[in-house]
C-alpha atoms as a PDB file:
ATOM      1  CA  MET A   1       4.216 -18.503  14.585  1.00  0.00           C
ATOM      2  CA  ARG A   2       6.508 -15.925  16.943  1.00  0.00           C
ATOM      3  CA  LEU A   3       5.165 -11.704  15.684  1.00  0.00           C
ATOM      4  CA  VAL A   4       7.954  -9.290  15.075  1.00  0.00           C
ATOM      5  CA  PRO A   5       7.475  -5.601  16.138  1.00  0.00           C
ATOM      6  CA  PHE A   6       7.138  -3.402  13.517  1.00  0.00           C
ATOM      7  CA  ASP A   7       9.628  -0.168  13.877  1.00  0.00           C
ATOM      8  CA  SER A   8       8.347   2.727  11.886  1.00  0.00           C
ATOM      9  CA  VAL A   9      11.249   4.826  12.753  1.00  0.00           C
ATOM     10  CA  LYS A  10      13.296   2.515  11.216  1.00  0.00           C
ATOM     11  CA  ALA A  11      11.580   1.640   8.432  1.00  0.00           C
ATOM     12  CA  ALA A  12      11.203   5.910   8.177  1.00  0.00           C
ATOM     13  CA  ARG A  13      15.050   6.131   7.357  1.00  0.00           C
ATOM     14  CA  ASP A  14      14.035   4.752   3.595  1.00  0.00           C
ATOM     15  CA  PRO A  15      12.778   8.438   1.750  1.00  0.00           C
ATOM     16  CA  LEU A  16      10.140   5.858  -0.163  1.00  0.00           C
ATOM     17  CA  VAL A  17       8.670   5.002   3.219  1.00  0.00           C
ATOM     18  CA  GLN A  18       8.560   8.683   4.190  1.00  0.00           C
ATOM     19  CA  LYS A  19       7.544   9.623   0.750  1.00  0.00           C
ATOM     20  CA  GLU A  20       4.274   7.207   1.750  1.00  0.00           C
ATOM     21  CA  LEU A  21       3.884   8.239   4.831  1.00  0.00           C
ATOM     22  CA  LEU A  22       3.347  11.675   3.746  1.00  0.00           C
ATOM     23  CA  LYS A  23       1.025  10.744   1.056  1.00  0.00           C
ATOM     24  CA  MET A  24      -1.040   8.177   3.501  1.00  0.00           C
ATOM     25  CA  ALA A  25      -1.336  11.425   5.978  1.00  0.00           C
ATOM     26  CA  LEU A  26      -2.220  13.804   3.354  1.00  0.00           C
ATOM     27  CA  ALA A  27      -4.852  11.375   2.006  1.00  0.00           C
ATOM     28  CA  ASP A  28      -6.316  11.490   5.303  1.00  0.00           C
ATOM     29  CA  GLY A  29      -7.110  14.650   5.545  1.00  0.00           C
ATOM     30  CA  ASP A  30      -6.372  14.834   9.694  1.00  0.00           C
ATOM     31  CA  LEU A  31      -3.823  16.773  10.737  1.00  0.00           C
ATOM     32  CA  VAL A  32      -2.873  14.545  13.793  1.00  0.00           C
ATOM     33  CA  ALA A  33      -1.861  11.727  11.488  1.00  0.00           C
ATOM     34  CA  LEU A  34       0.127  14.445   9.220  1.00  0.00           C
ATOM     35  CA  ALA A  35       2.089  15.709  12.685  1.00  0.00           C
ATOM     36  CA  HIS A  36       2.572  11.774  13.348  1.00  0.00           C
ATOM     37  CA  ALA A  37       3.847  11.095  10.097  1.00  0.00           C
ATOM     38  CA  LEU A  38       6.573  14.185  10.855  1.00  0.00           C
ATOM     39  CA  ALA A  39       7.191  13.121  14.186  1.00  0.00           C
ATOM     40  CA  VAL A  40       8.287   9.801  12.987  1.00  0.00           C
ATOM     41  CA  ILE A  41      10.063  11.116  10.064  1.00  0.00           C
ATOM     42  CA  GLU A  42      12.286  13.852  12.202  1.00  0.00           C
ATOM     43  CA  LYS A  43      12.636  10.871  14.710  1.00  0.00           C
ATOM     44  CA  ALA A  44      14.409   8.656  11.864  1.00  0.00           C
ATOM     45  CA  LYS A  45      16.755  11.137  10.803  1.00  0.00           C
ATOM     46  CA  ILE A  46      18.097  12.044  13.776  1.00  0.00           C
ATOM     47  CA  THR A  47      18.513   8.805  14.953  1.00  0.00           C
ATOM     48  CA  PRO A  48      21.128   6.400  13.958  1.00  0.00           C
ATOM     49  CA  GLY A  49      20.765   3.818  11.975  1.00  0.00           C
ATOM     50  CA  ASN A  50      21.795  -0.065  12.328  1.00  0.00           C
END
């Protein structure tokens, strides 16, 4: 079996995924997790899609 790496930036191009990322980060109550989620979403918005 071959594992395929998960690309969080590619996944975060979907607005529903962005919403879930933020929801999970807020539920954690961890500012580092929230900052990471926001960074992934921002990178997804500026990275050209395939």
